[in-house]
Structure formats: structure tokens, C-alpha cells
Amino acid sequence: MTGRIHSIETMGTLEGPGIRYVVFLQGCPLRCLYCHNPDTWRSNDGREETVDGVMADLAGYRGFIDASGGGITCTGGEPLMQASFVGELFRRCRKKGVHTALDTSGYAELSEPVRKLLETTDLLLLDIKHAPGPGHKELTGVSFDRIRAFAKHADAERIPIWIRHVLVPGYTLDPEVSKRVAAFVAELASVERVDLLPYHELGRHKWEALGRQYPLDTIAPPTREEVSAAHRIFEAAGLPVTPPF
Ligand code: SF4
């Protein structure tokens, strides 16, 4: 079985516990205004790779991965666009005793391949981009409905979930939005951790390299006080939010 891969990072430390072998899948149906990987959007770019090829390469890093309590993380782009490939990769990893993490926006139909993929997922890193309702489509280009159904299904399957949520001034850095996001996350019993990530401009150069106008040109990262205020809202909702600094 083959998939389209943008790139592989062999020593990831931010995409789950321990040292991660991180596979960036090519293709994404969202168009987040702050996207730091716009070069993953087009489904036909990247390179074709087999599950066997990825497994053979991964084997060379097992020493670091195992010693650190790490594993494999599939991210993107949007890995759910290649659910069959990622599901087969995770199935093989599980057989070899490699911890599997899926980093996703949650935007996909609950198709058979997506359900099967979740059966082989040890940890779900769920990037909640915006709150359900107004503003979601403006920031991401898509509505929240599929994401809600996906998150609820993963929760019902009791898959441990780590939430990521970017605080974007003018979009999600807003007490009313934070309350709506926190209320939705509080409905998910399997959430173990919530990370609030201050918006940064690191993706800007990629937009420029692709000849695109960076949409958040006039937006500066949030202040420490603004980030702390958002944290207090998530804490007040009883969520296991990681300390901000
Ligand atoms: S889901 Fe990720 S890769 Fe896709 S547009 Fe949003 S930030 Fe970019």
C-alpha cells in the first residue's frame, strides 16, 4: 500500500510523548489562515511511499524511540485524507510494539477507513482550530460539523485525547470563543491534556515562498497576559490545561 508523504522528521519532540518518528502526510482540505504548512495542501505534491518503506526506515530509529518512550506520529497536511494508508501503517506499528499518535484537525467523514484507523490509534492529538459555530469557517474554510462527529466518535472509543488550540488574535483570542471551545472540549471524557498555543508567524515565509499573500499580515502574536487570560478560562471549565509558561 502506498501513500503521499510531504516529509519525515525522525527526532520529533512536540508531537506526543518521547521522541517521535513524524510522518507529514501530503494533502489537506482545510485552509487555515495561519497555516504553517501550506506546502502540504496539494494532494498531488510530495512523494509516494510504501508502508514497507516507512517501516524499514522507522526500524533504524527504534533505539531512540524505545528508550524515550516515544513512537510514531502521523500529521500533515491532514492524515485523515489518507486514512487507509495511515491505518495500515499504524496496524503494522502496533504489531511491532510502536506507540501510534494521530495529529489531526478531525475533519473527515466517519468512513470505514477512518474508523479502522482510530482502532489502531493509541493517542489522538486533536487540533481544535476554532469553536463550534460562528467563525470556524472564516478561519479554516470548513464548518465544524464533521469535526464534532469525529471527536465524539473518538471519545466514545475511549482513545486518549490531547487537545491543541492556537490562540489567534482577532479570531480565537477572544474570551467568548475560548468559553465555547472549552465547553466543547469539556464534553469529551477522554481528554487528558489541553495545550493552548500562542499564534506565531513561523509559517509566513512558506506562504511567501509559494507566492501567496500571508492572510494574517497585520496580526501580531498575543501577549503573555492575553495567553494567561485564555488559560484561566480553560481552567475554570475544569480542563487539564498545560501551564502557559
Ligand atoms: S489543518 Fe493544518 S495543514 Fe491543514 S490548513 Fe490547517 S494548519 Fe494547515
Short mmCIF file of C-alpha atoms in Angstrom, two decimals, residues 27 30 44 59 88 180 196 203 211 223 233 240:
data_model
loop_
_atom_site.label_atom_id
_atom_site.label_comp_id
_atom_site.label_asym_id
_atom_site.label_seq_id
_atom_site.Cartn_x
_atom_site.Cartn_y
_atom_site.Cartn_z
CA GLY A 27 -2.91 16.95 1.24
CA LEU A 30 -8.70 22.93 5.31
CA ASN A 44 -0.60 15.52 -5.74
CA ALA A 59 13.31 0.48 12.26
CA GLU A 88 -2.20 0.12 7.70
CA ARG A 180 -17.20 27.97 23.53
CA LEU A 196 -3.04 26.38 24.27
CA GLY A 203 4.57 29.92 8.57
CA GLY A 211 3.91 33.18 -3.98
CA THR A 223 0.88 38.99 24.84
CA ILE A 233 -10.98 30.32 31.06
CA PRO A 240 -6.34 19.75 32.27
#
